mmCIF file of C-alpha atoms in Angstrom:
data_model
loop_
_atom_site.group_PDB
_atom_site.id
_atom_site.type_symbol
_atom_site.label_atom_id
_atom_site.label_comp_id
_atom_site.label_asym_id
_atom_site.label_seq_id
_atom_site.Cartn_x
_atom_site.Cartn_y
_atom_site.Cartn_z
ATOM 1 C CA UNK A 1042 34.830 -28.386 34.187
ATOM 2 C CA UNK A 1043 37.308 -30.618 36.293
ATOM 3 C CA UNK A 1044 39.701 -29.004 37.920
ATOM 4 C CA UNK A 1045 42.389 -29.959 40.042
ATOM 5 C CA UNK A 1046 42.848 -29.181 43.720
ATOM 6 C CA UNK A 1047 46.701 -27.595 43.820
ATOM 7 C CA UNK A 1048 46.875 -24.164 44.901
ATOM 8 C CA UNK A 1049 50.211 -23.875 43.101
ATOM 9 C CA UNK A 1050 48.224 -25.162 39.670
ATOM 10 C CA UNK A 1051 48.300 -22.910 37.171
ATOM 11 C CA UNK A 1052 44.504 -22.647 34.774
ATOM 12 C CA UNK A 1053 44.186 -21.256 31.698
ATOM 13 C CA UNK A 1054 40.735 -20.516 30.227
ATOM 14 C CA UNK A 1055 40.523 -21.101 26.280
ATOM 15 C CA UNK A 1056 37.813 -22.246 23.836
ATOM 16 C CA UNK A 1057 38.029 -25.435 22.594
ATOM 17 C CA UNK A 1058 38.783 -24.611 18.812
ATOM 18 C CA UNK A 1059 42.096 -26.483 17.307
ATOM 19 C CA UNK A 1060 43.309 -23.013 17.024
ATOM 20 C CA UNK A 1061 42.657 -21.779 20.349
ATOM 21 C CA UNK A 1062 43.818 -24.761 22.146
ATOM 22 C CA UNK A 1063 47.357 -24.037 20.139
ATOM 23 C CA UNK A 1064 48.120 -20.686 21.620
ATOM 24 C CA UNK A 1065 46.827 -21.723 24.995
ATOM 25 C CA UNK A 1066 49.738 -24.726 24.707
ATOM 26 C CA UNK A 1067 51.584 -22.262 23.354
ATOM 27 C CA UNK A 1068 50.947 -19.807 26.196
ATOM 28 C CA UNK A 1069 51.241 -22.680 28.913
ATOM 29 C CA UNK A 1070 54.902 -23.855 27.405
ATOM 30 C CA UNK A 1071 55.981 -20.084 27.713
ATOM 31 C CA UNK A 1072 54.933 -20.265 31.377
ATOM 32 C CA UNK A 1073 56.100 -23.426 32.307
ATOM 33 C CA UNK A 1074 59.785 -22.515 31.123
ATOM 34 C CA UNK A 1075 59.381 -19.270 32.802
ATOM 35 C CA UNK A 1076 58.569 -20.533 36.374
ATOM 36 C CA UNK A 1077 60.529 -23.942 35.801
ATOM 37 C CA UNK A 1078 57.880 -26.257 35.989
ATOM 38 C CA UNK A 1079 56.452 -28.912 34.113
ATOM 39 C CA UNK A 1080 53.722 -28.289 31.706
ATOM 40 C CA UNK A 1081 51.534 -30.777 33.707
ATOM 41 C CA UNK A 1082 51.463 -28.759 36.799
ATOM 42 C CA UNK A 1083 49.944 -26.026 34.376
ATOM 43 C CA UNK A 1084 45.601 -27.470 33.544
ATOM 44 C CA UNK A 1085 44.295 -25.942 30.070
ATOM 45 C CA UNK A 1086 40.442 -25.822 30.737
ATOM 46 C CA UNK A 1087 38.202 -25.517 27.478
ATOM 47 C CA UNK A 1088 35.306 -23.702 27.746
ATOM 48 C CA UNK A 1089 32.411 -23.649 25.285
ATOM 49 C CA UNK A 1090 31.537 -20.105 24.691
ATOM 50 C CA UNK A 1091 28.381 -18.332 22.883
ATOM 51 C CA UNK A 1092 29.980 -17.821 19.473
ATOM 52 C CA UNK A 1093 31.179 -21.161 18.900
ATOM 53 C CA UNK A 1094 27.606 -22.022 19.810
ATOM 54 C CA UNK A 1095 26.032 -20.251 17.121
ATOM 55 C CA UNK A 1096 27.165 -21.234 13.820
ATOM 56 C CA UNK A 1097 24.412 -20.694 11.786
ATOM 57 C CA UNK A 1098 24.168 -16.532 11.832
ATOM 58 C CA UNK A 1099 27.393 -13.759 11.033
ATOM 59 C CA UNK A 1100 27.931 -12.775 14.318
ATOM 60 C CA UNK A 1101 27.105 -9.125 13.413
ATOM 61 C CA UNK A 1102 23.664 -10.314 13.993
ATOM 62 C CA UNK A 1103 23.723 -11.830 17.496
ATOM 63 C CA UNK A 1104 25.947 -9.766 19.650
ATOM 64 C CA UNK A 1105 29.588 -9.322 17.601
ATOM 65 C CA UNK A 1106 33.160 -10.772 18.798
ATOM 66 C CA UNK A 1107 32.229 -10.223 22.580
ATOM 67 C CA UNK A 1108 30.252 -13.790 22.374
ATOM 68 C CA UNK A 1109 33.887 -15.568 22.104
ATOM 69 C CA UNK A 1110 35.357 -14.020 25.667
ATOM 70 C CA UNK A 1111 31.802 -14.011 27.700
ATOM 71 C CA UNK A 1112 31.893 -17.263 29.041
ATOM 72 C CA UNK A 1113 35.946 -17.370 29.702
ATOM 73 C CA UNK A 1114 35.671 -14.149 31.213
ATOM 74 C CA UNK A 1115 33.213 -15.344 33.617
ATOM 75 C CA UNK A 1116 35.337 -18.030 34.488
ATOM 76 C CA UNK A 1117 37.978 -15.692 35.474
ATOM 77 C CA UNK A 1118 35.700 -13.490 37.349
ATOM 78 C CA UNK A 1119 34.638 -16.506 39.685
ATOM 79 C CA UNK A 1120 38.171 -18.035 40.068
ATOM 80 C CA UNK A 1121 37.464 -21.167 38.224
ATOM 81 C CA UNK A 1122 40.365 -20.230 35.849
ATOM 82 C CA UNK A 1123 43.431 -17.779 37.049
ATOM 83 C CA UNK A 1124 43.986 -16.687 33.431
ATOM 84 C CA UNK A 1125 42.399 -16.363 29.919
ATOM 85 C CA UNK A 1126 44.190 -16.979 26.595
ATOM 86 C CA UNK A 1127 42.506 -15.671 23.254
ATOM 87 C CA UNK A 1128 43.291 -14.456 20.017
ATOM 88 C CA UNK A 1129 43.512 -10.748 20.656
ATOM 89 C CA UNK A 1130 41.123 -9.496 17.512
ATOM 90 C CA UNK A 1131 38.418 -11.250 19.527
ATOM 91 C CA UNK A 1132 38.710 -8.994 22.509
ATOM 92 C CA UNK A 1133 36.636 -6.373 22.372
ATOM 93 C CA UNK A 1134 38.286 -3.070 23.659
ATOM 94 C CA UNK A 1135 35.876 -2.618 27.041
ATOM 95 C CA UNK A 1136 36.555 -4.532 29.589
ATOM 96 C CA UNK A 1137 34.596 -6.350 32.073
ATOM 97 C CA UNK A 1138 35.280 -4.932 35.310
ATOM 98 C CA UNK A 1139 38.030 -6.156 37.071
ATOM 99 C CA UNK A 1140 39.649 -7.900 34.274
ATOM 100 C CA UNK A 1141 42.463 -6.264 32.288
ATOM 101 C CA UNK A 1142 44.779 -7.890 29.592
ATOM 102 C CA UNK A 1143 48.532 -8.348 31.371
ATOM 103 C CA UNK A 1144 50.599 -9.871 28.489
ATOM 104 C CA UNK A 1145 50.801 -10.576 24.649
ATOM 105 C CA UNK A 1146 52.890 -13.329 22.933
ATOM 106 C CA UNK A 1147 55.358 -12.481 20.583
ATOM 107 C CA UNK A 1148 53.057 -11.887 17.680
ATOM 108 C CA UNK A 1149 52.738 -13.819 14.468
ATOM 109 C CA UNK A 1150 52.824 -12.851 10.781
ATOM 110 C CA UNK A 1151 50.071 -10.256 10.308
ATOM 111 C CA UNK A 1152 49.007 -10.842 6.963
ATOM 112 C CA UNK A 1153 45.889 -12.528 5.161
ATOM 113 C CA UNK A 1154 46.263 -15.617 3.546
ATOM 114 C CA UNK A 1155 44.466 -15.948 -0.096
ATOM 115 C CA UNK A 1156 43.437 -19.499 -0.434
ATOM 116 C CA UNK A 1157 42.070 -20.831 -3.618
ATOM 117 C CA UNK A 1158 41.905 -23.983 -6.081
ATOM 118 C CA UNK A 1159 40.749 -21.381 -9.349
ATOM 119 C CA UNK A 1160 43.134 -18.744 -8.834
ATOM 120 C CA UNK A 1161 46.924 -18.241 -7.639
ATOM 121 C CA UNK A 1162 45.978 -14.245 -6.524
ATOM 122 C CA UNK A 1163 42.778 -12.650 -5.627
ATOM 123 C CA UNK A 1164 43.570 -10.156 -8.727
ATOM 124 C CA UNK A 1165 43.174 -13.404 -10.874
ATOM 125 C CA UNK A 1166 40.134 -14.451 -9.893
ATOM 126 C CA UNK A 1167 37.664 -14.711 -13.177
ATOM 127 C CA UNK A 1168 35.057 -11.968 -13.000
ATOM 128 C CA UNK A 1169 31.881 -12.488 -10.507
ATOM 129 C CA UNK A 1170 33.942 -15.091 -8.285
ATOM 130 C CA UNK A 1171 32.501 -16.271 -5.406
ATOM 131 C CA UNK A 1172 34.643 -15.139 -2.015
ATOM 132 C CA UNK A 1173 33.782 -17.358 1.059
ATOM 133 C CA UNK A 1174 34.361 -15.680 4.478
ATOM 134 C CA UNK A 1175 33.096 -14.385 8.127
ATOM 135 C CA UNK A 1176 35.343 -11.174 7.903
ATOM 136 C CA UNK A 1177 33.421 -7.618 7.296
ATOM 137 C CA UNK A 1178 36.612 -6.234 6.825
ATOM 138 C CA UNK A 1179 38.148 -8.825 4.499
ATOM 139 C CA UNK A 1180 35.024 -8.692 2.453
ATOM 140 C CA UNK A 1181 34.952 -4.932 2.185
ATOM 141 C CA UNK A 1182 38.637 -4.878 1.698
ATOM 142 C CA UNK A 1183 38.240 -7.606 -1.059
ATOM 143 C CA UNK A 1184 35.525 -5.769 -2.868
ATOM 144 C CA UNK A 1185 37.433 -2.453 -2.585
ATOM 145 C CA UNK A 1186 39.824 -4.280 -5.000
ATOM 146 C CA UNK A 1187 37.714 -6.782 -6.824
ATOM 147 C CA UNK A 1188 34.040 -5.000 -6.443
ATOM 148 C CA UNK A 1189 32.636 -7.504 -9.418
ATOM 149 C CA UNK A 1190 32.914 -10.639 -6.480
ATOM 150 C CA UNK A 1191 30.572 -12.067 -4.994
ATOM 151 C CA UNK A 1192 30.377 -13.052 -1.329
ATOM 152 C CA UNK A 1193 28.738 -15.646 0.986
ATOM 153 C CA UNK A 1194 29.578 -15.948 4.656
ATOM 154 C CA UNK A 1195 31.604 -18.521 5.770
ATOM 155 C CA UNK A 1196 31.467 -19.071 9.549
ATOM 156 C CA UNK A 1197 33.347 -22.090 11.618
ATOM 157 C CA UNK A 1198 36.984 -22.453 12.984
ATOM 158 C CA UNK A 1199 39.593 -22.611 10.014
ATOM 159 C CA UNK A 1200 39.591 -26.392 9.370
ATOM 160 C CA UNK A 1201 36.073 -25.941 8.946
ATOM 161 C CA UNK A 1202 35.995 -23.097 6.512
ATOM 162 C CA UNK A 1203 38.719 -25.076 4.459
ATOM 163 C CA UNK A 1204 36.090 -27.907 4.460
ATOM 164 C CA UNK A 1205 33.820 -25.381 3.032
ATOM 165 C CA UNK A 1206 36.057 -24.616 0.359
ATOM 166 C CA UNK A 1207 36.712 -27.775 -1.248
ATOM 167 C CA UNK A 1208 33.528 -28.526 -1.231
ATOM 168 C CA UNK A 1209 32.812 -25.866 -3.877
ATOM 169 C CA UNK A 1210 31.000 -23.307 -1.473
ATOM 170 C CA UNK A 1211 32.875 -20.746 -2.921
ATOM 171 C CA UNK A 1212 36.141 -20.633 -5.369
ATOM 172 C CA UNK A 1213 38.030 -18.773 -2.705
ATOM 173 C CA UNK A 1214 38.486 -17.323 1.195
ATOM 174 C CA UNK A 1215 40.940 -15.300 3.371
ATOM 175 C CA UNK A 1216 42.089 -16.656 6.299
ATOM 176 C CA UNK A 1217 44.722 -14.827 8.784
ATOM 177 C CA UNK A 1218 48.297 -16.893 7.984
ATOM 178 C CA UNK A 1219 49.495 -16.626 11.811
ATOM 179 C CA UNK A 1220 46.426 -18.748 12.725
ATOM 180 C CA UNK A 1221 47.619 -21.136 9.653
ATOM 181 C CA UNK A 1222 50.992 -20.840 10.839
ATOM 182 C CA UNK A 1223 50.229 -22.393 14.262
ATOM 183 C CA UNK A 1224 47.940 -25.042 13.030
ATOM 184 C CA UNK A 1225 51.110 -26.279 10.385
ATOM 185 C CA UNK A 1226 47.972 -25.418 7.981
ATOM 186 C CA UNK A 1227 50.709 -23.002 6.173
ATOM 187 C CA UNK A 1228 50.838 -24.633 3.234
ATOM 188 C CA UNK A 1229 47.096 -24.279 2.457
ATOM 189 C CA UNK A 1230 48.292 -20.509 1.441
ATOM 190 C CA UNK A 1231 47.851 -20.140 -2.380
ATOM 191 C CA UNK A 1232 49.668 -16.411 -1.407
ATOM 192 C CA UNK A 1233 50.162 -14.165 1.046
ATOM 193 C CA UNK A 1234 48.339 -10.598 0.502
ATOM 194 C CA UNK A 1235 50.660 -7.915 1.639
ATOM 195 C CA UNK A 1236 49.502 -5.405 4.225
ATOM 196 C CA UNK A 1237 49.635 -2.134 1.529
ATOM 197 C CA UNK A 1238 47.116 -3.653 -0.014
ATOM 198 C CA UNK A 1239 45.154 -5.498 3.099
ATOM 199 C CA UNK A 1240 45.585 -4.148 6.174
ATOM 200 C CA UNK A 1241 44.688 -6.735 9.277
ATOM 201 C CA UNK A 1242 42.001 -6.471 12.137
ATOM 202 C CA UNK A 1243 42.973 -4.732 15.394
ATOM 203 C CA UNK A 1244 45.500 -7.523 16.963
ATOM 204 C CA UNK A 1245 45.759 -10.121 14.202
ATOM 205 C CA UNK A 1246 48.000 -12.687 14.992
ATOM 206 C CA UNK A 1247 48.482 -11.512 18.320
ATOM 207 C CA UNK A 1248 47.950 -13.708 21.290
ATOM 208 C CA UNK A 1249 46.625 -12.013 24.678
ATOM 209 C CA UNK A 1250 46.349 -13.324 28.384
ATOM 210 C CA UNK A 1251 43.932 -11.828 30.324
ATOM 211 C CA UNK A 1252 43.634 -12.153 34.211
ATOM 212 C CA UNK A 1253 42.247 -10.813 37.677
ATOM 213 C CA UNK A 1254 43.288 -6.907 38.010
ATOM 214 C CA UNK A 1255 43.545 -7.536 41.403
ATOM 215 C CA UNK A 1256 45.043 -10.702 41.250
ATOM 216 C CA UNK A 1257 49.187 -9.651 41.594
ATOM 217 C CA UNK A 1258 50.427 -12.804 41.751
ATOM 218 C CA UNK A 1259 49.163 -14.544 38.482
ATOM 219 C CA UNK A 1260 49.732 -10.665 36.923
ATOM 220 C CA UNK A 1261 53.375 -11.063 37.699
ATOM 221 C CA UNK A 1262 53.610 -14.764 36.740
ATOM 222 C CA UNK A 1263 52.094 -13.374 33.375
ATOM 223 C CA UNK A 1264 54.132 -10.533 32.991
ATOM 224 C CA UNK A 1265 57.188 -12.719 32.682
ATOM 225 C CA UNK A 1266 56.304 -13.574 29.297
ATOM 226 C CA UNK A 1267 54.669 -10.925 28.198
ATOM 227 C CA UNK A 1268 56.470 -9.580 24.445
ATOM 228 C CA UNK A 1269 56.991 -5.564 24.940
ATOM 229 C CA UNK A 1270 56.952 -4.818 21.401
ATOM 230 C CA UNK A 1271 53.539 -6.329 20.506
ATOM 231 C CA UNK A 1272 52.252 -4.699 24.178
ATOM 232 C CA UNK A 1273 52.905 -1.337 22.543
ATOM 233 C CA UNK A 1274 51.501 -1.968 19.395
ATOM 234 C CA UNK A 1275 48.532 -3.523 20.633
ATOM 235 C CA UNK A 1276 48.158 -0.615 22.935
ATOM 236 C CA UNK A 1277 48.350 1.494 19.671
ATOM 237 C CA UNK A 1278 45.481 -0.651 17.583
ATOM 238 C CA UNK A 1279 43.452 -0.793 20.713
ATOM 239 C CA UNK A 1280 43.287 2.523 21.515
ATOM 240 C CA UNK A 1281 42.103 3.547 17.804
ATOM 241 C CA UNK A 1282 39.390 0.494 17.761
ATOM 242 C CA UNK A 1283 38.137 2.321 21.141
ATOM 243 C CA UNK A 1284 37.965 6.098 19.707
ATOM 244 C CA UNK A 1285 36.210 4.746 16.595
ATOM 245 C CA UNK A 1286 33.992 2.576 18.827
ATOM 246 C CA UNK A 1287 34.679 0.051 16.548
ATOM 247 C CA UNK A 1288 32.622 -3.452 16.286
ATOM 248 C CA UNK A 1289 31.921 -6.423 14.514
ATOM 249 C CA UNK A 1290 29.663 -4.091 12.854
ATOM 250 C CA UNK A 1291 32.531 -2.157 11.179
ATOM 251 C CA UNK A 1292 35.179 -2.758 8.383
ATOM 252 C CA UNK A 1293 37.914 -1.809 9.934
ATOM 253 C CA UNK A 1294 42.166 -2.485 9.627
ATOM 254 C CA UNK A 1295 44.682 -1.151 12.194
ATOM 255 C CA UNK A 1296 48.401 -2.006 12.148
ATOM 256 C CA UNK A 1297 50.877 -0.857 14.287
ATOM 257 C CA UNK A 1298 54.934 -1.543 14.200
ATOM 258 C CA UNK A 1299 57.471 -1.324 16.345
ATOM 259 C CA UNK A 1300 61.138 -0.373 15.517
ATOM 260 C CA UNK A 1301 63.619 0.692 18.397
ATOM 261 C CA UNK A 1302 61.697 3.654 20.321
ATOM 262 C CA UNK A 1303 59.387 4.299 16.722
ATOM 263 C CA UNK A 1304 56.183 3.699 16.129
ATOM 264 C CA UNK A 1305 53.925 3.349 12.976
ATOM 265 C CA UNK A 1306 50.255 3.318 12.353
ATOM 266 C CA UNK A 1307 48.141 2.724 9.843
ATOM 267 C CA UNK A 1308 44.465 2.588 10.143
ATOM 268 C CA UNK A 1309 41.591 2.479 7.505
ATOM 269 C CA UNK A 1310 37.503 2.353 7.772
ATOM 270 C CA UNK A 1311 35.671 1.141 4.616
ATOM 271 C CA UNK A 1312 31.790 0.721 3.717
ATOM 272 C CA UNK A 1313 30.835 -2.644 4.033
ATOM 273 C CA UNK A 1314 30.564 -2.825 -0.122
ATOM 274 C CA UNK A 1315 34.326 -1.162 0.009
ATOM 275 C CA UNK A 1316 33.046 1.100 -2.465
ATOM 276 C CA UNK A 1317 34.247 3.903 0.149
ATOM 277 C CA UNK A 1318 37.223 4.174 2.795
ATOM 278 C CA UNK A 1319 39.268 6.545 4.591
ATOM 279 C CA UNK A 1320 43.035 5.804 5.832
ATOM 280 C CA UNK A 1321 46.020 7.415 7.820
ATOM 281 C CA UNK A 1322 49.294 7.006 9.114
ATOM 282 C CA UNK A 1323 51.069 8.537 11.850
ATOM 283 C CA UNK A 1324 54.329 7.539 13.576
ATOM 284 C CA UNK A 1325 56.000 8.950 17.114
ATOM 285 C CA UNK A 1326 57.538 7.402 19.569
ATOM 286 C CA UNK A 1327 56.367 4.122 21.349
ATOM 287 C CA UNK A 1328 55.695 5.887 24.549
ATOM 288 C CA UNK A 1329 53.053 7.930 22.524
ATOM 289 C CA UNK A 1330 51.294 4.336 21.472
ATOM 290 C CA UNK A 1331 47.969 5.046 22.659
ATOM 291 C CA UNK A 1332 48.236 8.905 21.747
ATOM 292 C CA UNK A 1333 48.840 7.558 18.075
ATOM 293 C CA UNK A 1334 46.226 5.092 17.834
ATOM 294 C CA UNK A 1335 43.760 7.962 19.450
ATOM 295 C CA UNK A 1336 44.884 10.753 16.642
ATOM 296 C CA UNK A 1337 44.891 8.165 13.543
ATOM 297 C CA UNK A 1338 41.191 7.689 14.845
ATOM 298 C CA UNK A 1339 40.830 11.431 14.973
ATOM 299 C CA UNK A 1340 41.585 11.832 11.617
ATOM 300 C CA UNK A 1341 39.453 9.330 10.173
ATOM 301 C CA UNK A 1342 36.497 11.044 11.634
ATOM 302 C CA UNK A 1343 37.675 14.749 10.685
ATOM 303 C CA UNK A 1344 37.307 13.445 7.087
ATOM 304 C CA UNK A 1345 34.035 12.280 7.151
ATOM 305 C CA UNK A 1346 34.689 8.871 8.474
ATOM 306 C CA UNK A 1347 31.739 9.254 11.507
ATOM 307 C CA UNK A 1348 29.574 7.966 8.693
ATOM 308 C CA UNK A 1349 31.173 4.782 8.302
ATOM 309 C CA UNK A 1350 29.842 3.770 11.718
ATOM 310 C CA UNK A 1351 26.170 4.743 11.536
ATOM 311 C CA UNK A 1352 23.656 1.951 11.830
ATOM 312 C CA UNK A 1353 22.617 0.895 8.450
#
């Protein structure tokens, strides 16, 4: 990891993924027009982290979404880096110590993107399809709709898993359309599945940059960019991913929106088969984002959803 030797240099952790190296551009062109400065002055560091390491297992198995922030949060712990820019449905909701997230990027389109060559909707696929993805909750959320499919795990970065697909590994997958969106990958979409019927993960298409709590400088440099409205509904979908203790482990969708000073939620747990699920929605007022998210969880586990999240 080369770094260079300017105090005033600005370094921003990512993984090396084509995806994650567009929102950290993304994130350093925001800053750089922000503090009036070149983009050169601001270094992009890749680092290699555990989960794009291990390819050949669903992460479930080895340690969940955690194992794509250990190694950049490390970085950022020991000052190699003075910020961290990842996809925010990778964060886990604890924290490291000492680290805190201190802006989000206007967020993209939400939504799940149905991609197939067989079938123009995931209602038209022909009975006992095959359904390629990584996703828990995409494959519980597909089989709560289509429970004849059949599913095989599909693991890699998005080019990747479009590889995979046109190589006959499976007639169809679900990928999150903001992430096509920034790779100009959009037209890959066969269509777009609304949210009433699919509801995202925690933070979909929502970009976060994480830094030093004690570190005011970069935090204020940071907050100059930071998007309020996705900051409150983030704090909304985090706070219900916390109260359900939540994991890769878990199928679980969480959506909040902003309008004005209102706020609504929508959250839903499923068994992994999707044979079973719970939802609720609850709006208030954005100052109440975290109350929300909190009380949607609530409810879930007043109806019986605790046993959604017992080991299997």
């Amino acid at each position: 990891m080369q770094l260079a030797a300017s105090p005033s240099l600005l370094r921003i952790g990512t993984r090396g993924s084509p995806l994650a190296l567009a929102q950290a551009h993304e994130t350093r062109a925001r800053l750089a027009a922000s503090q009036d400065l070149a983009e050169t002055e601001i270094d992009v560091v890749v680092i290699r982290t555990s989960g794009d390491r291990i390819q050949d297992r669903p992460l479930s198995e080895v340690g969940g979404k955690g194992l794509f922030t250990k190694e950049i949060e490390e970085a950022l712990m020991s000052g190699a880096i003075d910020l961290a820019v990842h996809s925010s449905k990778d964060m886990p909701t604890v924290l490291p110590d000492g680290l805190v997230l201190s802006a989000f990027l206007p967020r993209e389109d939400v939504r799940d993107a149905f991609i197939s060559p067989l079938a123009g909707t995931l209602a038209d696929l022909p009975q006992g399809a095959v359904l390629g993805t990584s996703s828990l909750r995409r494959r519980a959320m597909a089989l709560r709709l289509r429970p004849d499919l059949l599913t095989v795990d599909f693991r890699g970065n998005v080019e990747t898993r479009l590889r995979k697909l046109a190589e006959g590994t499976a007639h169809a997958t679900l990928l999150a359309l903001a992430g096509l969106k920034r790779l100009g990958l959009a037209d890959h979409a066969t269509s777009i599945i609304e949210t009433d019927d699919f509801l995202p993960a925690v933070g979909q298409g929502a970009v976060a940059i994480e830094t030093r709590a004690d570190d005011p400088r970069i935090r204020e440099i940071v907050g100059r960019v930071n998007h309020a409205a996705t900051s409150i509904a983030l704090s909304a979908e985090r706070a219900f991913l916390l109260r359900l203790d939540g994991s890769c482990r878990t199928p679980i969708g969480g959506l909040a929106t902003v309008e004005g000073d209102q706020l609504v939620f929508r959250g839903m747990v499923l068994s992994p088969d999707g044979a079973r699920s719970e939802a609720a929605r609850l709006t208030g007022t954005v100052a109440d984002a975290e109350r929300i998210g909190t009380e949607a969880a609530d409810e879930l586990i007043g109806r019986g959803g605790a046993a959604f999240f017992r080991a299997e």
